[in-house]
Coordinates of C-alpha atoms and ligand atoms in Angstrom, one line a residue:
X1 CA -21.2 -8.8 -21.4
X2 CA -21.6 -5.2 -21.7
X3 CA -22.6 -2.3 -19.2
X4 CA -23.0 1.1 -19.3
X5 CA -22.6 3.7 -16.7
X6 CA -24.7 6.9 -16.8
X7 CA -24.8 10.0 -15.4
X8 CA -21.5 9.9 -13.4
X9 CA -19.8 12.7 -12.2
X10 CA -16.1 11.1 -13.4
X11 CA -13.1 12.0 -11.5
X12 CA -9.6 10.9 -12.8
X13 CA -6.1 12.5 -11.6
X14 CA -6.5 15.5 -14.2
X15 CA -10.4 15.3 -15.1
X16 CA -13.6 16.2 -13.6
X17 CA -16.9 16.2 -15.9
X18 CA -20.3 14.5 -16.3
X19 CA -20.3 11.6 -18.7
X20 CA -21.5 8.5 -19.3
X21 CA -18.7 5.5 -19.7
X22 CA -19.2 2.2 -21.6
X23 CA -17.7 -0.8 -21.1
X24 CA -17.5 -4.1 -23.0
X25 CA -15.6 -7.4 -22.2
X26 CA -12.7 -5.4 -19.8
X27 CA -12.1 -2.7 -21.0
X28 CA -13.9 0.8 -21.3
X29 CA -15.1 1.0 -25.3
X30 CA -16.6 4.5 -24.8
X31 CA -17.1 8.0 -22.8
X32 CA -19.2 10.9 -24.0
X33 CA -22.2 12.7 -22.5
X34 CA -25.7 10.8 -22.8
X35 CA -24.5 7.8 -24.8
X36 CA -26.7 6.2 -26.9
X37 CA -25.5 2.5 -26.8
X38 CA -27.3 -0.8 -25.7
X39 CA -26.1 -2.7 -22.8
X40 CA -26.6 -5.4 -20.9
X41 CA -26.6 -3.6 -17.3
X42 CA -27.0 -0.5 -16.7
X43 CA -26.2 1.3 -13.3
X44 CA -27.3 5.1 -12.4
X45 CA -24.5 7.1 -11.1
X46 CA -26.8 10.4 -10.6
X47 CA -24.7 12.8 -7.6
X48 CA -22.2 10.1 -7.1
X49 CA -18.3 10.1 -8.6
X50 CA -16.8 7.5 -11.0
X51 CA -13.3 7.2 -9.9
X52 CA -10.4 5.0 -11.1
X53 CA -10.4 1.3 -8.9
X54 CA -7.6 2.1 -5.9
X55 CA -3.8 0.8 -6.0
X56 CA -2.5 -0.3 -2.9
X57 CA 0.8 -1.1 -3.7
X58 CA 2.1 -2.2 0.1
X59 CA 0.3 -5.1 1.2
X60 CA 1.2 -8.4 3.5
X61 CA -1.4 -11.6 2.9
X62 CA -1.1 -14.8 3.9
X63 CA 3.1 -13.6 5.2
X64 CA 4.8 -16.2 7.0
X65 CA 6.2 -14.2 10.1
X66 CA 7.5 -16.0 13.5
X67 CA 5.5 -19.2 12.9
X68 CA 2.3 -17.4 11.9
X69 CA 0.8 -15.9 9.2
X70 CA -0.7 -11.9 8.9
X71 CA -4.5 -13.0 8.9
X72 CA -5.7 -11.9 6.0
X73 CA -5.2 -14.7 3.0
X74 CA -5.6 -13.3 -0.7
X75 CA -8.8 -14.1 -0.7
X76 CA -10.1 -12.1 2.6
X77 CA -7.6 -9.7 1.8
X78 CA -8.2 -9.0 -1.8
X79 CA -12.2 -9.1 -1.1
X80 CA -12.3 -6.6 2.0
X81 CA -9.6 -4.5 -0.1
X82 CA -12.6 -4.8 -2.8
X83 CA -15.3 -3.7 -0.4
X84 CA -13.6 -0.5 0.7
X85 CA -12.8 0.3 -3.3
X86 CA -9.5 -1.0 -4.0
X87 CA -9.3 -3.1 -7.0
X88 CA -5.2 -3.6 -7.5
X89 CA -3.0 -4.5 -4.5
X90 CA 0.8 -5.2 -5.0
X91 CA 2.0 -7.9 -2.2
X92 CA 5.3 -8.0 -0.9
X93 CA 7.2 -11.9 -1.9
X94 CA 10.3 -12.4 1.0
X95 CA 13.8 -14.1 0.0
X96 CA 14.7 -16.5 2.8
X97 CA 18.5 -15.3 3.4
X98 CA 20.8 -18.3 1.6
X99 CA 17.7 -19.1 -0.6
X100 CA 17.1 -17.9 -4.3
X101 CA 14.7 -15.6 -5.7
X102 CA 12.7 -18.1 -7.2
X103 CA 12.5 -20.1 -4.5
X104 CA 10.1 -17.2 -2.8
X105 CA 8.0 -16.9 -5.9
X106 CA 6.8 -20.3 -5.6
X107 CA 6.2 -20.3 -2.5
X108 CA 4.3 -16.8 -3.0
X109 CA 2.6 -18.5 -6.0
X110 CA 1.2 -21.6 -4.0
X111 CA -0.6 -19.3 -1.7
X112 CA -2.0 -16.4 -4.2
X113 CA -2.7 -18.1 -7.4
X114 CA -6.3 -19.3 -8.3
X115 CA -7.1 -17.1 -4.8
X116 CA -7.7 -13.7 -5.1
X117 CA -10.8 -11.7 -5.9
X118 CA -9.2 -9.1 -7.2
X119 CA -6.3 -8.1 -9.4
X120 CA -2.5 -8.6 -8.1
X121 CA 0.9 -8.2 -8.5
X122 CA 4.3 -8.6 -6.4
X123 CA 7.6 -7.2 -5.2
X124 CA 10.5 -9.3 -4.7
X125 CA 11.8 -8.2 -1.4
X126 CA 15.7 -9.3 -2.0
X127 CA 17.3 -9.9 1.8
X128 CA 20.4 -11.5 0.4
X129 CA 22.1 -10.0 -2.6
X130 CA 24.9 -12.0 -4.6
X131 CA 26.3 -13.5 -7.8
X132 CA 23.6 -15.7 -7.9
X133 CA 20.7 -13.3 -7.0
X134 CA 22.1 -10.6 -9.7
X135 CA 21.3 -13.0 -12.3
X136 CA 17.3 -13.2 -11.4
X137 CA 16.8 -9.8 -11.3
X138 CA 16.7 -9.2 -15.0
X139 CA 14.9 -12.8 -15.5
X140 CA 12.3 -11.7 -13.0
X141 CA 11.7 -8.3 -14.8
X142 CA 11.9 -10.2 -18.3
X143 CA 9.7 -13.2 -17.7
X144 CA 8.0 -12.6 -14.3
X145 CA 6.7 -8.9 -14.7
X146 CA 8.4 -7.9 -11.7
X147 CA 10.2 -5.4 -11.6
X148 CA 10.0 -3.5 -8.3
X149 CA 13.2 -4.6 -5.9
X150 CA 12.2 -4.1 -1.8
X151 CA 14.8 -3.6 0.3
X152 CA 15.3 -3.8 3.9
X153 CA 18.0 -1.5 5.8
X154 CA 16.7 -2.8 8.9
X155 CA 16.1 -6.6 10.4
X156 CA 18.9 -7.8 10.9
X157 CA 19.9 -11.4 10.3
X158 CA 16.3 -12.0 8.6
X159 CA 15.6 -9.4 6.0
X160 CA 18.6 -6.4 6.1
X161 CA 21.5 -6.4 3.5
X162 CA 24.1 -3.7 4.3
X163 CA 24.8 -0.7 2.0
X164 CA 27.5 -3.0 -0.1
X165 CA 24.6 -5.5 -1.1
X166 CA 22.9 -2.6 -1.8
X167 CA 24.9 -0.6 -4.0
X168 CA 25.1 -4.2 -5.8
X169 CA 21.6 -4.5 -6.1
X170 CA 21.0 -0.8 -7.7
X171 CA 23.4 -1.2 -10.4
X172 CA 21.9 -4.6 -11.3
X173 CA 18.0 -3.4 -11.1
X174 CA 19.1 0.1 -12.6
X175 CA 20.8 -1.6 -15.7
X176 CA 17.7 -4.0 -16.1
X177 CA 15.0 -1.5 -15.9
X178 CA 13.5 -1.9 -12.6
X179 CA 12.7 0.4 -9.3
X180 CA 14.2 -0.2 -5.8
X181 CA 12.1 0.4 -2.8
X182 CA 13.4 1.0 0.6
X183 CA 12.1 0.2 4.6
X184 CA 14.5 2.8 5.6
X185 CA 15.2 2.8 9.0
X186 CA 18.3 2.4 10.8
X187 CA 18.4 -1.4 11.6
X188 CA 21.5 -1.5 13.8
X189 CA 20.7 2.1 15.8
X190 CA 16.7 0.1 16.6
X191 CA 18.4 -2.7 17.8
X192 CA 20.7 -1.3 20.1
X193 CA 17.3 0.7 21.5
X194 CA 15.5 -2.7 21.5
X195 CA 18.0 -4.0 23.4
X196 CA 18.5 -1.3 26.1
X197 CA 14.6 -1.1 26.9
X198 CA 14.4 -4.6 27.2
X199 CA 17.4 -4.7 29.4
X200 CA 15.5 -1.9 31.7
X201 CA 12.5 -3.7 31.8
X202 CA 10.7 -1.7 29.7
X203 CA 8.4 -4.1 27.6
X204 CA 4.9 -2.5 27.0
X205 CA 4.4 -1.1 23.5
X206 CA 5.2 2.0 24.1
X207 CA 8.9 1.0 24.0
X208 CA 8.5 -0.2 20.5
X209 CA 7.8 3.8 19.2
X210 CA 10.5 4.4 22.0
X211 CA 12.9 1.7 20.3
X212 CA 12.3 3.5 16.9
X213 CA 12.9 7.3 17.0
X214 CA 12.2 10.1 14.2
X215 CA 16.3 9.9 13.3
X216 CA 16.4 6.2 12.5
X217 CA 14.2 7.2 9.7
X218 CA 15.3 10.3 8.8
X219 CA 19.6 9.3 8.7
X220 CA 18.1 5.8 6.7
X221 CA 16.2 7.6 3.7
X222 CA 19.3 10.1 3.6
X223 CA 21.3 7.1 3.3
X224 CA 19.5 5.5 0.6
X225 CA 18.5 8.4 -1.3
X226 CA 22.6 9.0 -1.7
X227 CA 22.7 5.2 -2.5
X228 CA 20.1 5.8 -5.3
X229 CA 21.8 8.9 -6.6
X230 CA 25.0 7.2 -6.7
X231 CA 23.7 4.6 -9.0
X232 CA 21.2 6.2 -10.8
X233 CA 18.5 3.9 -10.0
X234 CA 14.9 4.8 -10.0
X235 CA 14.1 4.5 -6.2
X236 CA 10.8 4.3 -3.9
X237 CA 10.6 5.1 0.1
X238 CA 8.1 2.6 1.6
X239 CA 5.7 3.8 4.6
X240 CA 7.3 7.2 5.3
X241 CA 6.2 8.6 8.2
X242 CA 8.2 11.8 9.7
X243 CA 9.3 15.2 8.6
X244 CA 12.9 14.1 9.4
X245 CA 12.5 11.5 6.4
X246 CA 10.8 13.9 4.2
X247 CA 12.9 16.3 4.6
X248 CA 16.2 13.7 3.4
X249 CA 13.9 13.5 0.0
X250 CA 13.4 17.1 -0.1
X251 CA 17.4 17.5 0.1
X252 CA 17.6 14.7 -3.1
X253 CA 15.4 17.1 -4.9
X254 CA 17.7 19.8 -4.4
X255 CA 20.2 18.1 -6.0
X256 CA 17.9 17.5 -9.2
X257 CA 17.1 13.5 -7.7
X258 CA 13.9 12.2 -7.8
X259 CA 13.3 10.1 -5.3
X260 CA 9.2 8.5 -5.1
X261 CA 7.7 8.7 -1.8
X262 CA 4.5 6.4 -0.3
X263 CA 3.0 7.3 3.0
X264 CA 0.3 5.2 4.5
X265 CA -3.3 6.1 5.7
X266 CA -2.3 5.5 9.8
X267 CA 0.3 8.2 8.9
X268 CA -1.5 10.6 8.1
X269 CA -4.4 9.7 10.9
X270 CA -3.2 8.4 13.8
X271 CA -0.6 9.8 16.1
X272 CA 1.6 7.9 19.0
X273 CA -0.7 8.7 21.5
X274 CA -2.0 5.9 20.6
X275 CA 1.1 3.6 22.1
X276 CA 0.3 5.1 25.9
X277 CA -2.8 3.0 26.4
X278 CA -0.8 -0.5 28.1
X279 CA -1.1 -3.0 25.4
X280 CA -4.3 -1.7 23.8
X281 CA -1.1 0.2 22.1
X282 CA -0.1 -3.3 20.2
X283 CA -3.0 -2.9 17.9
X284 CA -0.8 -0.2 16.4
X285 CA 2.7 -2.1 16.5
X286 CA 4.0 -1.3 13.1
X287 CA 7.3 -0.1 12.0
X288 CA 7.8 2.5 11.4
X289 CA 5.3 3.3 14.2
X290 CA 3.1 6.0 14.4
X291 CA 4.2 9.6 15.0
X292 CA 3.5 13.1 16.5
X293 CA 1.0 15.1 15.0
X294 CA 3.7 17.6 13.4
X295 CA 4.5 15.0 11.2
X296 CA 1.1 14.5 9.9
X297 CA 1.3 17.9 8.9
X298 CA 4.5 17.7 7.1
X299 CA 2.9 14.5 5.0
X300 CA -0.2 16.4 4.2
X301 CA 1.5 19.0 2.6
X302 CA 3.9 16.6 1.2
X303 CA 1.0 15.2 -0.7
X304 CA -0.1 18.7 -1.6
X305 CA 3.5 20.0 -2.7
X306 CA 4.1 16.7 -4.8
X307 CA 6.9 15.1 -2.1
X308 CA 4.5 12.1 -1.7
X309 CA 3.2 10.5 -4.6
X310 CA 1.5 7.5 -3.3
X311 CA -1.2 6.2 -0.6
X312 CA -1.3 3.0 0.9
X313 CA -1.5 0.8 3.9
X314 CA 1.1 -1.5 4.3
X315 CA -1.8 -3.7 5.6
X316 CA -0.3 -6.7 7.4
X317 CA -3.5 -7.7 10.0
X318 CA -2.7 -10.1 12.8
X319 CA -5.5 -11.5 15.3
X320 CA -5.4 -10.1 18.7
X321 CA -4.5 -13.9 19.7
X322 CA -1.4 -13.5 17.9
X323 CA -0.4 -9.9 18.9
X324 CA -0.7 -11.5 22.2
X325 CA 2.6 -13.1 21.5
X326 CA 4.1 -10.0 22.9
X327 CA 2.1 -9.6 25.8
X328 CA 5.4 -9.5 28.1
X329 CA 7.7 -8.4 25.4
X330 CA 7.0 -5.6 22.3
X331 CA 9.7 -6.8 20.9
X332 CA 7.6 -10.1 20.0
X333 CA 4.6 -8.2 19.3
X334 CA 3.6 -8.9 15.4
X335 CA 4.7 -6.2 13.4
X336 CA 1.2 -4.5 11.5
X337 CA -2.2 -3.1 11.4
X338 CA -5.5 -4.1 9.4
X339 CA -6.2 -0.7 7.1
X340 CA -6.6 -2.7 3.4
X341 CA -10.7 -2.0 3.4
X342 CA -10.8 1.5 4.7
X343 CA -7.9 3.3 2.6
X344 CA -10.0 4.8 0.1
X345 CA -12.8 6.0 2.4
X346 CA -10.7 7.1 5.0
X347 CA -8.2 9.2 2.9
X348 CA -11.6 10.9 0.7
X349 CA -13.5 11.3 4.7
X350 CA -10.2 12.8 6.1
X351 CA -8.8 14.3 2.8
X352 CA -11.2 15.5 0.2
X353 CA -14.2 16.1 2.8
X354 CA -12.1 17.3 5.1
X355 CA -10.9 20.3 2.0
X356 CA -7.1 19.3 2.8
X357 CA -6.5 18.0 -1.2
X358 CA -8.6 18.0 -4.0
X359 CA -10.8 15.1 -5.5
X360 CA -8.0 14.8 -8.4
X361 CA -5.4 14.7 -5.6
X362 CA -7.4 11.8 -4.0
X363 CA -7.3 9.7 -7.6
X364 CA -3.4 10.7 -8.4
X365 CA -2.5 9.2 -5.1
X366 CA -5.0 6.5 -3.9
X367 CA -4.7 5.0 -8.0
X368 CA -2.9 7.1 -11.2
X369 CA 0.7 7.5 -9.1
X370 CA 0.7 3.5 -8.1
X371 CA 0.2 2.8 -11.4
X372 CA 2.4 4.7 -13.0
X373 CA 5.0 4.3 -10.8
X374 CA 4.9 0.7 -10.8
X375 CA 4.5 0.0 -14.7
X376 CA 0.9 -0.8 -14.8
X377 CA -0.4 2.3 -16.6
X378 CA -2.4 3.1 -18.6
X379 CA -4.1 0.0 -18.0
X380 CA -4.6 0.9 -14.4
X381 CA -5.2 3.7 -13.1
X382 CA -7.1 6.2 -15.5
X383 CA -10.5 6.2 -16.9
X384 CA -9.6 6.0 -20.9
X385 CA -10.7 4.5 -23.5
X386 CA -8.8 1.1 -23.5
X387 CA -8.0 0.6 -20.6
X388 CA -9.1 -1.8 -17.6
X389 CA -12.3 -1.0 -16.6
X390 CA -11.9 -0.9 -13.0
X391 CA -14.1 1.7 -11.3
X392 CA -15.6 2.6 -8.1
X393 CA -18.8 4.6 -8.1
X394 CA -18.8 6.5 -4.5
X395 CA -21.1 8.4 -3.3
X396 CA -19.7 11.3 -1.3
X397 CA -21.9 12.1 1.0
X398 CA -23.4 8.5 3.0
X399 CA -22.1 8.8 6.5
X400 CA -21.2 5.1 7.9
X401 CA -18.7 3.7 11.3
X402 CA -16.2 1.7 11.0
X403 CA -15.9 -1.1 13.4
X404 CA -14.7 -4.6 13.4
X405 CA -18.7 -5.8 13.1
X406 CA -19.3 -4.5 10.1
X407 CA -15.5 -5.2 7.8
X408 CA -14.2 -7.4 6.1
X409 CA -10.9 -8.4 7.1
X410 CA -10.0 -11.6 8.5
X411 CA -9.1 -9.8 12.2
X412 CA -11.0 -9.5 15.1
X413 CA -10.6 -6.1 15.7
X414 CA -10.3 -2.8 14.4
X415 CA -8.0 -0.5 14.6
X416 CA -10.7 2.5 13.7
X417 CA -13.0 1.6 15.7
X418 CA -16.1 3.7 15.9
X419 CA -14.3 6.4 13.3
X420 CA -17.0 7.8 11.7
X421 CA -16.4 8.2 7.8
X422 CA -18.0 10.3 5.1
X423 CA -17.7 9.0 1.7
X424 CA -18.6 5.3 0.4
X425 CA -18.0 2.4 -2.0
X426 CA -21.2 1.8 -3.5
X427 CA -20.4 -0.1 -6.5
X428 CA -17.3 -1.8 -7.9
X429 CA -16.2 -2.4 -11.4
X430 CA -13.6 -5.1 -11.8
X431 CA -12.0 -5.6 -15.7
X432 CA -15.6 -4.9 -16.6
X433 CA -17.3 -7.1 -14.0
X434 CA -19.8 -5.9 -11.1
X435 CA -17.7 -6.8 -8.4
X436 CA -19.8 -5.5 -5.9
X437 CA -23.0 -3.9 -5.6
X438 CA -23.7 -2.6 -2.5
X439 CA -21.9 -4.4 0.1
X440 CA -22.2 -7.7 -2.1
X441 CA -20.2 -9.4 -3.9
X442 CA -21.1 -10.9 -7.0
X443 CA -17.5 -12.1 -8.2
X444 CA -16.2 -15.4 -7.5
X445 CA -12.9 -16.1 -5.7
X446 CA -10.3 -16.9 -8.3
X447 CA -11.4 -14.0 -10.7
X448 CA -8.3 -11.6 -9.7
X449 CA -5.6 -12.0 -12.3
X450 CA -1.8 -11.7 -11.9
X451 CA -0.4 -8.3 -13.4
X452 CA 2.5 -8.7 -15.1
X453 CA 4.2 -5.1 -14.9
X454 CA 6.3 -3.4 -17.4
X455 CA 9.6 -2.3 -17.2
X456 CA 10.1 1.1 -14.5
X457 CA 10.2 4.5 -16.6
X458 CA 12.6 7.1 -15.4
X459 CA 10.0 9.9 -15.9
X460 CA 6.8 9.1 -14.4
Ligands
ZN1 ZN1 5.3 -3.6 4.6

């Protein structure tokens, strides 16, 4: 199966030209300007951009949280995150504390494998570190392709280890060849806030922004990006949100560290506003929650001044049934918002339409940084000769709404409703395969392959 696409404007992360690209089998075979070649499709990319398939490297599906599960499975989840242009997503797999490693990657394995439309990979998240947890770390980045370690500083009792598991952990994942990533917040300051609203009788969702203040993030990354230093390891902050948090990464730099930075699209969008409409405000329950709009600014031009390298969504939809759970409570309210379709539009709409970053700034972070960072490129990620040809041809221009009538996801609402968004999927290229073509999908569940990732590179 061959297929050639012509007249494309391409965008990549350092590129922007007119050529024609052809692929055969999965990967691209050729670029050059009017290619003569036969193929067996052909699709016209006159005034629209080729771009390398998105990354989302923070995704939940099919998560087992307090007796319920986030609402998109790998299949909705991997085929709405296809829809909005996302071809890669890395999933997060959770040690049960006094379990093994392994254990979780079955489990993981019984719900994703022979699932997903498109292409995958995973993080362990390691919640208990010891004798016997060091010893699958190196067996995980050696035989599983695994090789990014999440952390929790927060959670206590379910998914937290303190700083001594922690320092444990870097040296063992440092010496291996892996990455740690961080949910920096300060677990045990949140809980004593938790606790002191819900004593006061203050339950609504604004209590869960209330319960989780700018410091708790900012004194968290500070803490881990010493950690990191300490042992050398190559390191990752998770869904940073805040100046104060930024700015602890900013300090690492200042001591020659290099410490990688994702934000997520609600960051960068939404504001805590949001939290004062009653329990509307639990359709945005997420932690870290949403923040004030100077913080926006400071991620923008984080982006722009190279502090945030990465994009994503830490997508974790529940139904409004279950974030009904916490009707009387936020402290039950399920923890995460449905974004894994509308990424890539919202973040070229907002972004690149908007003239806050470039189009080349849209690919490094949405797709090139992910990949890179996480030891899938140049497979992923680029628009070369060789590698995977996943591509999205978007047309810049085509207004459309997002609403929960018209997605994808498995969630009966949305938490853009009625945004209106300038910039759109139109096709999808998949290891070579139409994956969609106008809003249809012509791929069949099961087609999205494991991605077994190399080891992590200390100078991305
Ligand atoms: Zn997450």
């Amino acid at each position: 199966m061959s297929l050639l696409i012509k007249n494309g404007r391409i965008i990549t992360a350092a590129d922007d030209y007119k050529a024609d690209i052809f692929i055969s089998g999965e990967k691209i075979q050729a670029i050059g300007e009017k290619l003569q070649v036969e193929a067996d499709q052909t699709i016209d990319a006159q005034d629209h951009l080729v771009m390398p398939g998105g990354i989302d490297p923070h995704v939940h599906l099919a998560m087992p949280f307090m007796g319920t599960y986030s609402s998109d499975d790998y299949a909705s989840g991997t085929l709405a995150a296809l829809h909005g242009g996302t071809t890669t997503v890395i999933d997060f797999v959770l040690q049960t504390q006094g379990k093994s490693l392994h254990d979780a990657l079955s489990s993981w394995k019984g719900r994703s494998d022979g699932n997903c439309y498109g292409d995958y990979s995973f993080h362990m998240a390691v919640t208990d570190f010891n004798e016997h947890t060091a010893k699958e770390v190196g067996q995980l980045i050696e035989e599983e392709g695994i090789t990014s370690f999440k952390t929790f500083m927060a959670y206590k009792g379910a998914l937290m280890i303190d700083d001594g598991q922690m320092i444990g952990l870097m040296k063992e994942v440092e010496e291996k060849g892996g990455m740690v990533t961080v949910h920096a917040t300060n677990g045990d300051m949140i809980d004593t806030l938790i606790a002191k609203h819900r004593s006061e009788g203050k339950l609504s969702p604004l209590y869960h922004y209330l319960s989780q203040p700018e410091i708790t993030e900012a004194e968290a990354s500070g803490r881990f990006c010493d950690m990191a230093d300490y042992t050398g390891v190559p390191a990752y902050i998770v869904h940073l949100t805040c100046e104060g948090a930024l700015n602890a990464t900013r300090r690492a730099g200042s001591r020659n560290q290099k410490v990688f930075v994702e934000t997520c699209i609600q960051y960068l969008l939404l504001d805590a506003s949001l939290y004062e409409k009653d329990f509307d405000g639990a359709k945005w329950v997420m932690s870290p929650p949403l923040r004030q709009k100077k913080d926006q600014k400071a991620l923008w031009s984080g982006i722009n001044q190279g502090l945030v390298q990465v994009v994503a969504t830490d997508h974790c939809p529940f139904k409004w049934a279950q974030k009904l759970m916490g009707k009387d409570d936020f402290s039950k309210i399920p923890n995460g918002h449905p974004a894994i379709e509308h990424r890539m539009e919202l973040l070229f709409s907002e972004g690149v339409n908007t003239g806050r970053i470039s189009p080349n700034k849209f690919v490094e972070v949405t797709s090139t940084n992910p990949a890179k960072i996480f030891g899938m490129h140049p497979k992923k990620g680029c628009i070369a000769v060789g590698s995977d040809a996943d591509l999205i041809i978007f047309d810049p221009h085509k207004e459309h709404m997002l609403s929960a009538d018209t997605h994808h996801m498995n969630v009966d609402y949305s938490a853009y409703e009625g945004w209106k968004v300038k910039g759109k999927c139109i096709h999808v290229i998949l290891r070579g395969k139409h994956a969609i073509d106008k809003g249809k999908v012509k791929i069949e569940k099961g087609y999205g392959s494991f991605i077994k990732r190399n080891k992590v590179s200390k100078v991305v």
